[in-house]
């Protein structure tokens, strides 16, 4: 067979995204596109109150409505032992409320009907009597001894305190503070925000009464984990559960938890014997599904007079809402917050986090973030800015003096993380050069002298992505590895099946490119399958930018295993010794005689037709990859803002982003990931907030109150790269999907505060809206 002329498109190439063909034609298949014969529709009744006892639920009128097949309450589920479900943080969550509601929007009852319209109409006919209780919306109030107890369902729970967790060496850190010339402190709040994917959450559950097989189409970022948890909770045999995550319209962490709607729809299908579809609307998504952040952080930095960071400590109050449903590795209730020393060589560090229940929607999920790294990164980058202002030093210079140096890698931080590789100075220098930093500082000085406000914000973030390794990291006890199964067909085309699941990140393109790079099969000849538990090997799923570090590594490893077998087959075909076979870009040839060659396509055909004596036929295999370490992408983001001192309005004049995610598989896709992340980071810094009134009513339940940045507000981004490969990843790649959301909010806030530095304003919490800026200036007597 002759080698195909199709370009191979291995690492570093930017072929167009394969999946976009169907997306731009409107031919993607999402959960709501699934239509099954006899399918019913489910709608959920939600609590209007944040904290109340349920004294009566009357479903009789709803049941009587024509077209209604069933109305389900918490009591009905309790009869099947399904009223409560475990969360991914080892808490329990009410599937449908029994005698009490604990947040506005909580699931109280469900209607299953012939049409979605009938199901929604019937919700109006359910009569629920509530006896209101004092709502607790402030976590500080929640932790007061006389605060109303929210979780009365938990026999051992006598307060609203969920956990206390600390990391680092307290004594060593205290000693560092005792020796400091200067201590800089910052109290800041990283507000509650929401991933708000384009597609809301939903499922179609089809439990076949004849076979007992449950097929659940589900908006799931982690279908295998969800299958196992369904098996454990519902007691269904795991081989009888098939979770299919079809195309997903964005996840960002929102589709990692298991939501009550999935459970009720599956139970309803099981009991009724017909498929049941549930798709939530936008308001349901915003008020009841996993929110992110809500971290009240106090940080202190100990410094020498010449600007060396000697120690760092922080205390955090984490608001987890009414059920602790954060998706966290179980050892780390505050996620990876202890990466809070960031890009700096900090000799001593200590952090403490206390989790609190409040009468708000459950969550604490990692929104485009590796388990609380965003909060940690924000804290350290804001503190560096404030420390520089207090010391009268250029924030860039303070960073330079404290960066972990390239020769220090692998670097063990004061809290025990082992950073794999980095060159922070190089990324910073590139960003400053592209920004024109020195000139801008001169301009700023002149403007300040004229009474005009302009600010330059810098954030030199370090990320930590790619969980596991499995001995250290697990979700609900399941070790965090991932897997890839590769099958090369006789004609040299291949199918790659993965345990991770794309939600728009372009896996069908980039993972094929990894195989192309390893085996020389053109990426366009490799189809990538994800998100079907019957047809893919087990994996922990896609969140926290773990696909490339873990699933990508598994892909490279299985391709290498197949290449080793292919080399033996090539030796047989070329009648040479295996040791004499060399490989280059899809060709196997005899050392010193490059014309005596076989292509990977020739070898694939031989794997089914002409094998060496005794060799197992076929060219396929599976690899489970347990990463030896996390990967540590990094970068520097710089923002220049002009601030109107009359209104407090600020505008981004320039935004420069330098990212280093190690080896880039597909630079175009990486750029896309960074652009999206930067837009989300801007939204969080400038306009987004899920807040509550004192009654626990969610303010931010729709897109006129919860603002997503449009192209009108979003600044123009100038993106650049440095490449520092990960030494332990098979292809040197690190994750990238969330870097920009993690790193950029601090750059915007630092820019605004840099503009306000002459006025002595040291903090404004996000979102930094013009009214807050104006109020801060007003307080200082400036306006
Ligand atoms: O886990 P998730 O897919 O959200 O994040 P990721 O691993 O950071 O990857 C996001 C997208 O960027 C995927 O299509 C990756 O394969 C691609 N990527 C890349 O091309 N090169 C890298 N070094 C990292 C990611």
Coordinates of N, CA and C in Angstrom, one line a residue, residues 41-252:
X41 N -42.1 13.9 29.6 CA -41.3 15.1 29.9 C -41.5 15.4 31.4
X42 N -40.4 15.9 32.0 CA -40.4 16.2 33.4 C -40.2 17.7 33.7
X43 N -40.9 18.2 34.6 CA -40.6 19.6 35.1 C -40.5 19.6 36.6
X44 N -39.7 20.5 37.2 CA -39.4 20.4 38.6 C -40.0 21.7 39.3
X45 N -40.7 21.4 40.4 CA -41.2 22.5 41.2 C -40.1 22.9 42.2
X46 N -39.9 24.2 42.3 CA -38.7 24.6 43.2 C -39.2 25.5 44.3
X47 N -38.5 25.6 45.3 CA -38.9 26.3 46.5 C -38.8 27.8 46.2
X48 N -39.8 28.6 46.6 CA -39.7 30.1 46.4 C -38.9 30.7 47.6
X49 N -38.8 29.9 48.7 CA -38.2 30.4 50.0 C -36.8 29.8 50.2
X50 N -35.9 30.5 50.9 CA -34.6 30.0 51.1 C -34.5 29.1 52.3
X51 N -35.4 29.3 53.3 CA -35.3 28.4 54.5 C -36.7 28.3 55.0
X52 N -37.3 27.1 55.0 CA -38.7 27.0 55.5 C -39.0 25.5 55.7
X53 N -39.9 25.3 56.7 CA -40.4 24.0 56.8 C -41.6 23.7 55.8
X54 N -41.6 22.5 55.3 CA -42.8 22.2 54.4 C -43.8 21.5 55.4
X55 N -45.0 22.1 55.4 CA -46.0 21.5 56.3 C -47.0 20.7 55.5
X56 N -47.1 20.9 54.2 CA -48.1 20.2 53.5 C -47.8 20.2 52.0
X57 N -47.9 19.1 51.3 CA -47.7 19.1 49.8 C -49.0 18.4 49.3
X58 N -49.8 19.2 48.5 CA -51.0 18.6 47.9 C -50.8 18.5 46.4
X59 N -50.7 17.3 45.9 CA -50.5 17.2 44.4 C -51.7 16.7 43.7
X60 N -52.9 16.7 44.4 CA -54.1 16.1 43.7 C -54.5 16.8 42.5
X61 N -54.5 18.1 42.5 CA -55.0 18.9 41.3 C -54.0 18.6 40.1
X62 N -52.8 18.6 40.4 CA -51.8 18.4 39.4 C -51.9 17.0 38.8
X63 N -52.1 16.0 39.7 CA -52.3 14.7 39.2 C -53.5 14.5 38.3
X64 N -54.5 15.4 38.6 CA -55.8 15.2 37.8 C -55.7 15.9 36.4
X65 N -54.7 16.7 36.2 CA -54.6 17.4 34.9 C -54.4 16.4 33.8
X66 N -55.1 16.6 32.7 CA -55.0 15.7 31.6 C -53.6 15.7 31.0
X67 N -53.0 14.6 30.8 CA -51.7 14.5 30.2 C -50.6 14.3 31.3
X68 N -51.0 14.5 32.5 CA -50.0 14.2 33.6 C -50.0 12.7 33.9
X69 N -48.8 12.2 33.9 CA -48.6 10.7 34.1 C -48.3 10.5 35.6
X70 N -47.5 11.3 36.2 CA -47.1 11.1 37.6 C -46.7 12.4 38.2
X71 N -46.9 12.6 39.5 CA -46.3 13.7 40.3 C -45.5 13.0 41.4
X72 N -44.3 13.5 41.5 CA -43.4 12.8 42.5 C -43.0 13.8 43.6
X73 N -43.0 13.4 44.8 CA -42.6 14.2 45.9 C -41.4 13.5 46.6
X74 N -40.9 14.3 47.6 CA -39.8 13.7 48.4 C -40.3 12.4 49.1
X75 N -41.5 12.5 49.6 CA -42.1 11.3 50.3 C -42.1 10.1 49.4
X76 N -42.5 10.3 48.1 CA -42.6 9.2 47.2 C -41.2 8.6 47.0
X77 N -40.2 9.5 46.9 CA -38.8 9.0 46.7 C -38.3 8.3 48.0
X78 N -38.7 8.8 49.1 CA -38.3 8.1 50.4 C -38.8 6.7 50.4
X79 N -39.9 6.4 49.9 CA -40.4 5.1 49.9 C -39.5 4.1 49.1
X80 N -38.7 4.7 48.2 CA -37.8 3.9 47.4 C -36.3 4.1 47.9
X81 N -36.2 4.8 49.0 CA -34.9 5.1 49.6 C -34.1 6.0 48.7
X82 N -34.8 6.9 48.0 CA -34.1 7.7 47.0 C -34.2 9.2 47.3
X83 N -34.7 9.6 48.5 CA -35.0 11.0 48.8 C -33.7 11.7 49.0
X84 N -32.6 11.1 49.3 CA -31.3 11.7 49.5 C -30.3 11.0 48.6
X85 N -29.3 11.8 48.2 CA -28.2 11.3 47.4 C -26.9 11.8 47.9
X86 N -25.8 11.1 47.7 CA -24.5 11.6 48.1 C -24.0 12.7 47.2
X87 N -23.3 13.6 47.7 CA -22.6 14.6 46.8 C -21.2 14.2 46.6
X88 N -20.5 14.9 45.7 CA -19.1 14.6 45.4 C -18.2 15.0 46.5
X89 N -18.7 15.7 47.6 CA -17.9 16.0 48.7 C -18.3 15.2 50.0
X90 N -18.8 14.1 49.7 CA -19.2 13.2 50.8 C -20.3 13.8 51.8
X91 N -21.1 14.7 51.3 CA -22.2 15.2 52.0 C -23.5 14.5 51.4
X92 N -24.6 14.8 52.0 CA -25.9 14.2 51.4 C -26.7 15.4 50.9
X93 N -27.4 15.2 49.8 CA -28.2 16.3 49.3 C -29.6 15.7 49.0
X94 N -30.6 16.6 49.4 CA -32.0 16.1 49.1 C -32.3 16.1 47.6
X95 N -32.8 15.0 47.2 CA -33.2 14.9 45.8 C -34.5 15.7 45.6
X96 N -35.5 15.4 46.4 CA -36.7 16.3 46.5 C -36.9 16.5 48.0
X97 N -37.2 17.7 48.3 CA -37.2 18.1 49.8 C -38.3 17.3 50.5
X98 N -38.0 16.9 51.7 CA -39.0 16.2 52.5 C -39.8 17.1 53.4
X99 N -39.2 17.6 54.5 CA -39.9 18.4 55.4 C -39.4 19.8 55.5
X100 N -38.3 20.1 54.8 CA -37.7 21.4 54.9 C -37.0 21.8 53.6
X101 N -37.1 23.1 53.3 CA -36.2 23.6 52.1 C -35.1 24.4 52.7
X102 N -34.0 24.4 52.0 CA -32.8 25.1 52.6 C -32.1 26.0 51.6
X103 N -32.7 26.2 50.4 CA -32.3 27.3 49.5 C -33.4 27.6 48.5
X104 N -33.4 28.9 48.1 CA -34.4 29.2 47.1 C -34.1 28.5 45.7
X105 N -35.0 27.8 45.2 CA -34.8 27.1 44.0 C -34.6 25.6 44.2
X106 N -34.6 25.2 45.5 CA -34.5 23.8 45.8 C -35.6 22.9 45.2
X107 N -35.3 21.7 44.8 CA -36.2 20.8 44.1 C -37.2 20.3 45.2
X108 N -38.6 20.5 44.9 CA -39.6 20.1 45.9 C -40.5 19.0 45.4
X109 N -40.8 19.1 44.1 CA -41.6 18.0 43.5 C -41.4 18.0 42.0
X110 N -41.8 16.9 41.4 CA -41.6 16.8 39.9 C -42.8 16.3 39.3
X111 N -43.1 16.8 38.1 CA -44.3 16.4 37.3 C -43.8 15.7 36.0
X112 N -44.3 14.5 35.8 CA -44.0 13.8 34.5 C -45.2 13.7 33.7
X113 N -45.1 14.3 32.5 CA -46.3 14.4 31.6 C -46.0 14.1 30.2
X114 N -47.1 14.0 29.4 CA -46.9 13.7 28.0 C -46.2 14.7 27.2
X115 N -46.3 16.0 27.6 CA -45.6 17.1 26.9 C -44.9 18.0 27.9
X116 N -43.9 18.7 27.5 CA -43.2 19.6 28.5 C -44.2 20.7 28.9
X117 N -45.1 21.1 28.1 CA -46.0 22.2 28.4 C -47.0 21.8 29.5
X118 N -47.5 20.5 29.4 CA -48.4 20.0 30.4 C -47.6 19.9 31.7
X119 N -46.4 19.4 31.7 CA -45.6 19.2 32.9 C -45.4 20.6 33.6
X120 N -45.1 21.6 32.8 CA -44.9 22.9 33.5 C -46.2 23.5 34.0
X121 N -47.3 23.3 33.2 CA -48.6 23.8 33.7 C -49.0 23.1 35.0
X122 N -48.7 21.9 35.1 CA -49.1 21.1 36.3 C -48.4 21.6 37.5
X123 N -47.1 22.2 37.3 CA -46.4 22.7 38.5 C -47.2 23.7 39.3
X124 N -48.0 24.5 38.5 CA -48.8 25.6 39.1 C -49.9 25.0 40.0
X125 N -50.2 23.7 39.8 CA -51.4 23.1 40.5 C -50.9 22.4 41.8
X126 N -49.6 22.4 42.0 CA -49.1 21.7 43.2 C -49.2 22.7 44.3
X127 N -49.8 22.3 45.4 CA -50.0 23.3 46.5 C -49.1 22.9 47.7
X128 N -48.1 23.8 48.0 CA -47.2 23.5 49.1 C -47.3 24.6 50.1
X129 N -47.5 24.2 51.4 CA -47.5 25.1 52.5 C -46.1 25.2 53.1
X130 N -45.6 26.4 53.2 CA -44.2 26.6 53.8 C -44.4 27.4 55.1
X131 N -43.6 27.0 56.1 CA -43.5 27.8 57.4 C -42.1 28.4 57.4
X132 N -42.0 29.7 57.1 CA -40.7 30.3 56.9 C -39.8 30.2 58.2
X133 N -38.5 30.0 57.9 CA -37.5 30.0 59.0 C -36.5 31.2 58.7
X134 N -35.7 31.6 59.7 CA -34.8 32.7 59.4 C -33.8 32.2 58.4
X135 N -33.6 32.9 57.3 CA -32.6 32.5 56.3 C -31.3 33.0 56.7
X136 N -30.3 32.2 56.4 CA -28.9 32.6 56.7 C -28.1 32.7 55.4
X137 N -27.8 34.0 55.0 CA -27.2 34.1 53.7 C -25.7 34.5 53.8
X138 N -25.3 35.0 55.0 CA -23.9 35.4 55.2 C -23.2 34.3 56.0
X139 N -22.1 33.8 55.4 CA -21.4 32.7 56.1 C -20.8 33.1 57.5
X140 N -20.5 34.4 57.7 CA -20.0 34.8 59.0 C -21.2 34.6 60.0
X141 N -22.3 35.0 59.6 CA -23.5 34.9 60.5 C -23.8 33.4 60.7
X142 N -23.6 32.6 59.6 CA -23.9 31.1 59.7 C -23.0 30.5 60.8
X143 N -21.8 31.0 60.9 CA -20.9 30.4 61.9 C -21.0 31.0 63.3
X144 N -21.9 31.9 63.5 CA -22.2 32.4 64.9 C -22.9 31.3 65.7
X145 N -22.6 31.2 67.0 CA -23.2 30.1 67.8 C -24.7 30.1 67.8
X146 N -25.4 31.3 67.7 CA -26.8 31.3 67.8 C -27.5 31.3 66.4
X147 N -26.7 31.0 65.3 CA -27.3 31.0 64.0 C -28.3 29.8 63.9
X148 N -29.4 30.0 63.1 CA -30.3 28.9 62.9 C -29.5 27.7 62.3
X149 N -29.8 26.5 62.7 CA -29.2 25.3 62.2 C -29.8 25.0 60.8
X150 N -29.0 25.0 59.8 CA -29.6 24.7 58.4 C -29.8 23.2 58.2
X151 N -28.8 22.4 58.5 CA -28.8 21.0 58.2 C -29.3 20.2 59.3
X152 N -30.6 20.3 59.6 CA -31.1 19.5 60.7 C -31.2 18.0 60.3
X153 N -31.1 17.7 59.1 CA -31.2 16.3 58.6 C -30.0 15.5 59.0
X154 N -28.8 16.2 59.4 CA -27.6 15.5 59.7 C -27.5 15.3 61.2
X155 N -27.6 14.1 61.7 CA -27.7 13.9 63.1 C -26.5 14.5 63.9
X156 N -25.3 14.5 63.3 CA -24.1 14.9 64.0 C -23.9 16.4 63.9
X157 N -24.7 17.1 63.1 CA -24.4 18.5 62.8 C -25.1 19.4 63.8
X158 N -24.3 20.1 64.6 CA -24.8 20.9 65.6 C -24.6 22.4 65.3
X159 N -23.9 22.7 64.2 CA -23.7 24.1 63.8 C -23.7 24.1 62.2
X160 N -23.4 25.3 61.7 CA -23.3 25.3 60.2 C -21.9 25.2 59.7
X161 N -21.0 24.8 60.6 CA -19.6 24.6 60.2 C -19.5 23.3 59.5
X162 N -18.8 23.3 58.3 CA -18.7 22.0 57.6 C -17.3 21.4 57.8
X163 N -16.3 22.2 57.7 CA -14.9 21.6 57.8 C -13.9 22.7 58.2
X164 N -12.9 22.3 58.9 CA -11.7 23.1 59.1 C -10.6 22.4 58.4
X165 N -9.8 23.1 57.7 CA -8.7 22.5 56.9 C -7.5 23.4 56.9
X166 N -6.3 22.9 57.1 CA -5.2 23.7 57.1 C -4.0 23.0 56.3
X167 N -3.1 23.8 55.8 CA -2.0 23.2 55.1 C -0.8 24.1 55.4
X168 N 0.4 23.5 55.4 CA 1.6 24.3 55.6 C 2.1 24.2 57.1
X169 N 3.2 24.9 57.3 CA 3.9 24.9 58.6 C 3.5 26.2 59.4
X170 N 2.7 26.0 60.4 CA 2.2 27.3 61.1 C 3.3 27.9 61.8
X171 N 4.1 27.1 62.6 CA 5.2 27.7 63.4 C 6.2 28.4 62.6
X172 N 6.7 27.7 61.5 CA 7.7 28.3 60.6 C 7.2 29.6 60.0
X173 N 5.9 29.6 59.7 CA 5.3 30.8 59.1 C 5.2 31.9 60.1
X174 N 4.8 31.6 61.3 CA 4.8 32.6 62.4 C 6.2 33.2 62.6
X175 N 7.2 32.3 62.6 CA 8.6 32.8 62.8 C 8.9 33.8 61.7
X176 N 8.6 33.4 60.4 CA 8.9 34.3 59.3 C 8.2 35.7 59.5
X177 N 7.0 35.7 60.0 CA 6.3 36.9 60.2 C 7.0 37.7 61.4
X178 N 7.5 37.0 62.4 CA 8.1 37.7 63.5 C 9.4 38.4 63.0
X179 N 10.0 37.9 62.0 CA 11.3 38.5 61.5 C 11.1 39.5 60.4
X180 N 9.8 39.7 60.0 CA 9.6 40.6 58.8 C 9.8 42.0 59.1
X181 N 10.2 42.8 58.1 CA 10.3 44.2 58.2 C 8.9 44.8 58.0
X182 N 8.2 44.2 57.2 CA 6.9 44.7 56.8 C 5.9 43.6 56.7
X183 N 4.7 43.8 57.1 CA 3.6 42.9 56.9 C 2.5 43.6 56.1
X184 N 2.1 43.0 55.0 CA 1.0 43.6 54.2 C -0.2 42.6 54.3
X185 N -1.3 43.2 54.5 CA -2.5 42.4 54.6 C -3.6 42.8 53.6
X186 N -4.4 41.8 53.3 CA -5.5 42.1 52.3 C -6.7 41.2 52.7
X187 N -7.8 41.9 52.9 CA -9.1 41.2 53.0 C -9.8 41.3 51.7
X188 N -10.2 40.2 51.1 CA -10.9 40.3 49.8 C -11.9 39.2 49.6
X189 N -12.9 39.5 48.8 CA -13.9 38.5 48.6 C -14.0 38.1 47.1
X190 N -13.8 36.9 46.9 CA -14.0 36.4 45.5 C -15.5 36.0 45.4
X191 N -16.3 36.8 44.7 CA -17.7 36.6 44.7 C -18.2 35.3 44.1
X192 N -19.4 35.0 44.4 CA -20.1 33.8 43.8 C -20.3 34.1 42.3
X193 N -19.9 33.2 41.5 CA -20.2 33.4 40.1 C -20.7 32.1 39.5
X194 N -21.0 32.0 38.3 CA -21.7 30.8 37.8 C -21.1 30.5 36.4
X195 N -20.9 29.3 36.1 CA -20.3 28.9 34.8 C -21.2 29.2 33.6
X196 N -22.5 29.2 33.8 CA -23.5 29.5 32.7 C -23.2 29.0 31.3
X197 N -23.0 27.7 31.2 CA -22.8 27.2 29.8 C -24.0 27.5 28.9
X198 N -23.7 27.6 27.6 CA -24.8 27.9 26.7 C -26.0 26.9 26.8
X199 N -25.6 25.6 26.9 CA -26.6 24.5 27.1 C -26.8 24.3 28.6
X200 N -28.0 24.3 29.1 CA -28.2 24.1 30.5 C -28.1 22.6 30.7
X201 N -28.4 22.1 32.0 CA -28.2 20.7 32.3 C -29.5 19.9 32.0
X202 N -29.4 18.7 31.7 CA -30.6 17.9 31.4 C -30.2 16.4 31.1
X203 N -31.3 15.6 31.0 CA -31.0 14.2 30.7 C -32.2 13.6 30.0
X204 N -32.0 12.5 29.3 CA -33.1 11.6 28.9 C -32.8 10.3 29.5
X205 N -33.7 9.8 30.4 CA -33.5 8.5 31.0 C -34.4 7.5 30.4
X206 N -33.8 6.4 30.0 CA -34.6 5.3 29.4 C -34.3 4.0 30.0
X207 N -35.1 3.6 31.0 CA -34.9 2.3 31.6 C -35.9 1.3 30.9
X208 N -35.2 0.4 30.3 CA -36.0 -0.6 29.5 C -36.6 -1.7 30.4
X209 N -37.9 -1.7 30.5 CA -38.5 -2.7 31.5 C -38.3 -4.1 31.1
X210 N -38.0 -4.4 29.9 CA -37.8 -5.8 29.5 C -36.4 -6.2 29.8
X211 N -35.4 -5.4 29.5 CA -34.0 -5.8 29.7 C -33.4 -5.3 31.0
X212 N -34.0 -4.3 31.6 CA -33.5 -3.7 32.8 C -32.3 -2.7 32.5
X213 N -32.0 -2.5 31.3 CA -30.9 -1.7 30.9 C -31.3 -0.2 31.0
X214 N -30.5 0.6 31.8 CA -30.8 2.0 31.9 C -29.9 2.8 31.0
X215 N -30.4 3.4 29.9 CA -29.6 4.3 29.1 C -29.9 5.7 29.4
X216 N -28.9 6.5 29.8 CA -29.2 7.8 30.2 C -28.3 8.8 29.4
X217 N -29.0 9.6 28.6 CA -28.3 10.6 27.8 C -28.2 11.8 28.8
X218 N -27.0 12.3 29.0 CA -26.9 13.2 30.2 C -25.8 14.3 29.9
X219 N -26.0 15.5 30.3 CA -25.0 16.5 30.2 C -24.0 16.3 31.2
X220 N -23.1 15.4 30.9 CA -22.1 15.0 32.0 C -20.7 15.2 31.5
X221 N -19.9 15.9 32.3 CA -18.5 16.0 32.1 C -17.7 14.8 32.5
X222 N -18.4 13.9 33.3 CA -17.7 12.8 33.8 C -18.6 11.5 33.8
X223 N -18.9 11.0 32.6 CA -19.9 10.0 32.5 C -19.6 8.7 33.2
X224 N -18.3 8.3 33.2 CA -18.0 7.0 33.9 C -18.2 7.2 35.4
X225 N -17.7 8.3 36.0 CA -17.9 8.5 37.4 C -19.4 8.5 37.7
X226 N -20.2 9.2 36.9 CA -21.6 9.2 37.1 C -22.3 7.8 37.0
X227 N -21.8 7.0 36.1 CA -22.3 5.6 36.0 C -22.1 4.9 37.3
X228 N -20.9 5.0 37.8 CA -20.5 4.3 39.1 C -21.4 4.8 40.2
X229 N -21.6 6.1 40.3 CA -22.3 6.7 41.4 C -23.8 6.3 41.3
X230 N -24.3 6.2 40.1 CA -25.7 5.8 39.9 C -25.9 4.3 40.3
X231 N -24.8 3.5 40.0 CA -24.9 2.1 40.4 C -24.9 2.0 41.9
X232 N -24.1 2.8 42.6 CA -24.0 2.7 44.0 C -25.2 3.2 44.7
X233 N -25.8 4.4 44.2 CA -26.9 5.0 44.9 C -28.2 4.2 44.6
X234 N -28.4 3.9 43.3 CA -29.7 3.3 43.0 C -29.7 1.8 43.1
X235 N -28.5 1.2 43.4 CA -28.4 -0.2 43.5 C -28.6 -0.9 42.2
X236 N -28.5 -0.2 41.0 CA -28.6 -0.9 39.7 C -27.3 -1.6 39.4
X237 N -27.3 -2.7 38.8 CA -26.0 -3.3 38.4 C -25.3 -2.4 37.4
X238 N -24.0 -2.2 37.6 CA -23.3 -1.2 36.8 C -23.3 -1.5 35.3
X239 N -23.3 -2.8 35.0 CA -23.2 -3.2 33.5 C -24.6 -2.9 32.9
X240 N -25.6 -2.6 33.7 CA -26.9 -2.3 33.1 C -27.1 -0.8 32.9
X241 N -26.1 0.0 33.3 CA -26.3 1.4 33.1 C -25.3 1.9 32.0
X242 N -25.9 2.6 31.1 CA -25.1 3.2 30.1 C -25.3 4.7 30.1
X243 N -24.3 5.5 30.3 CA -24.4 6.9 30.3 C -23.8 7.4 29.0
X244 N -24.6 8.2 28.3 CA -24.1 8.8 27.0 C -24.1 10.3 27.2
X245 N -22.9 10.8 27.1 CA -22.8 12.3 27.0 C -22.7 12.6 25.6
X246 N -23.7 13.1 24.9 CA -23.6 13.5 23.5 C -22.8 14.8 23.4
X247 N -23.0 15.6 22.4 CA -22.3 16.9 22.3 C -22.8 17.7 23.5
X248 N -21.8 18.4 24.0 CA -22.2 19.2 25.2 C -21.9 20.7 24.9
X249 N -22.8 21.5 25.2 CA -22.7 22.9 24.9 C -22.1 23.7 26.0
X250 N -20.9 23.4 26.3 CA -20.1 24.1 27.4 C -20.4 23.4 28.7
X251 N -19.4 23.3 29.5 CA -19.5 22.7 30.9 C -18.9 23.6 31.9
X252 N -17.6 23.9 31.8 CA -16.9 24.8 32.7 C -17.1 24.4 34.2

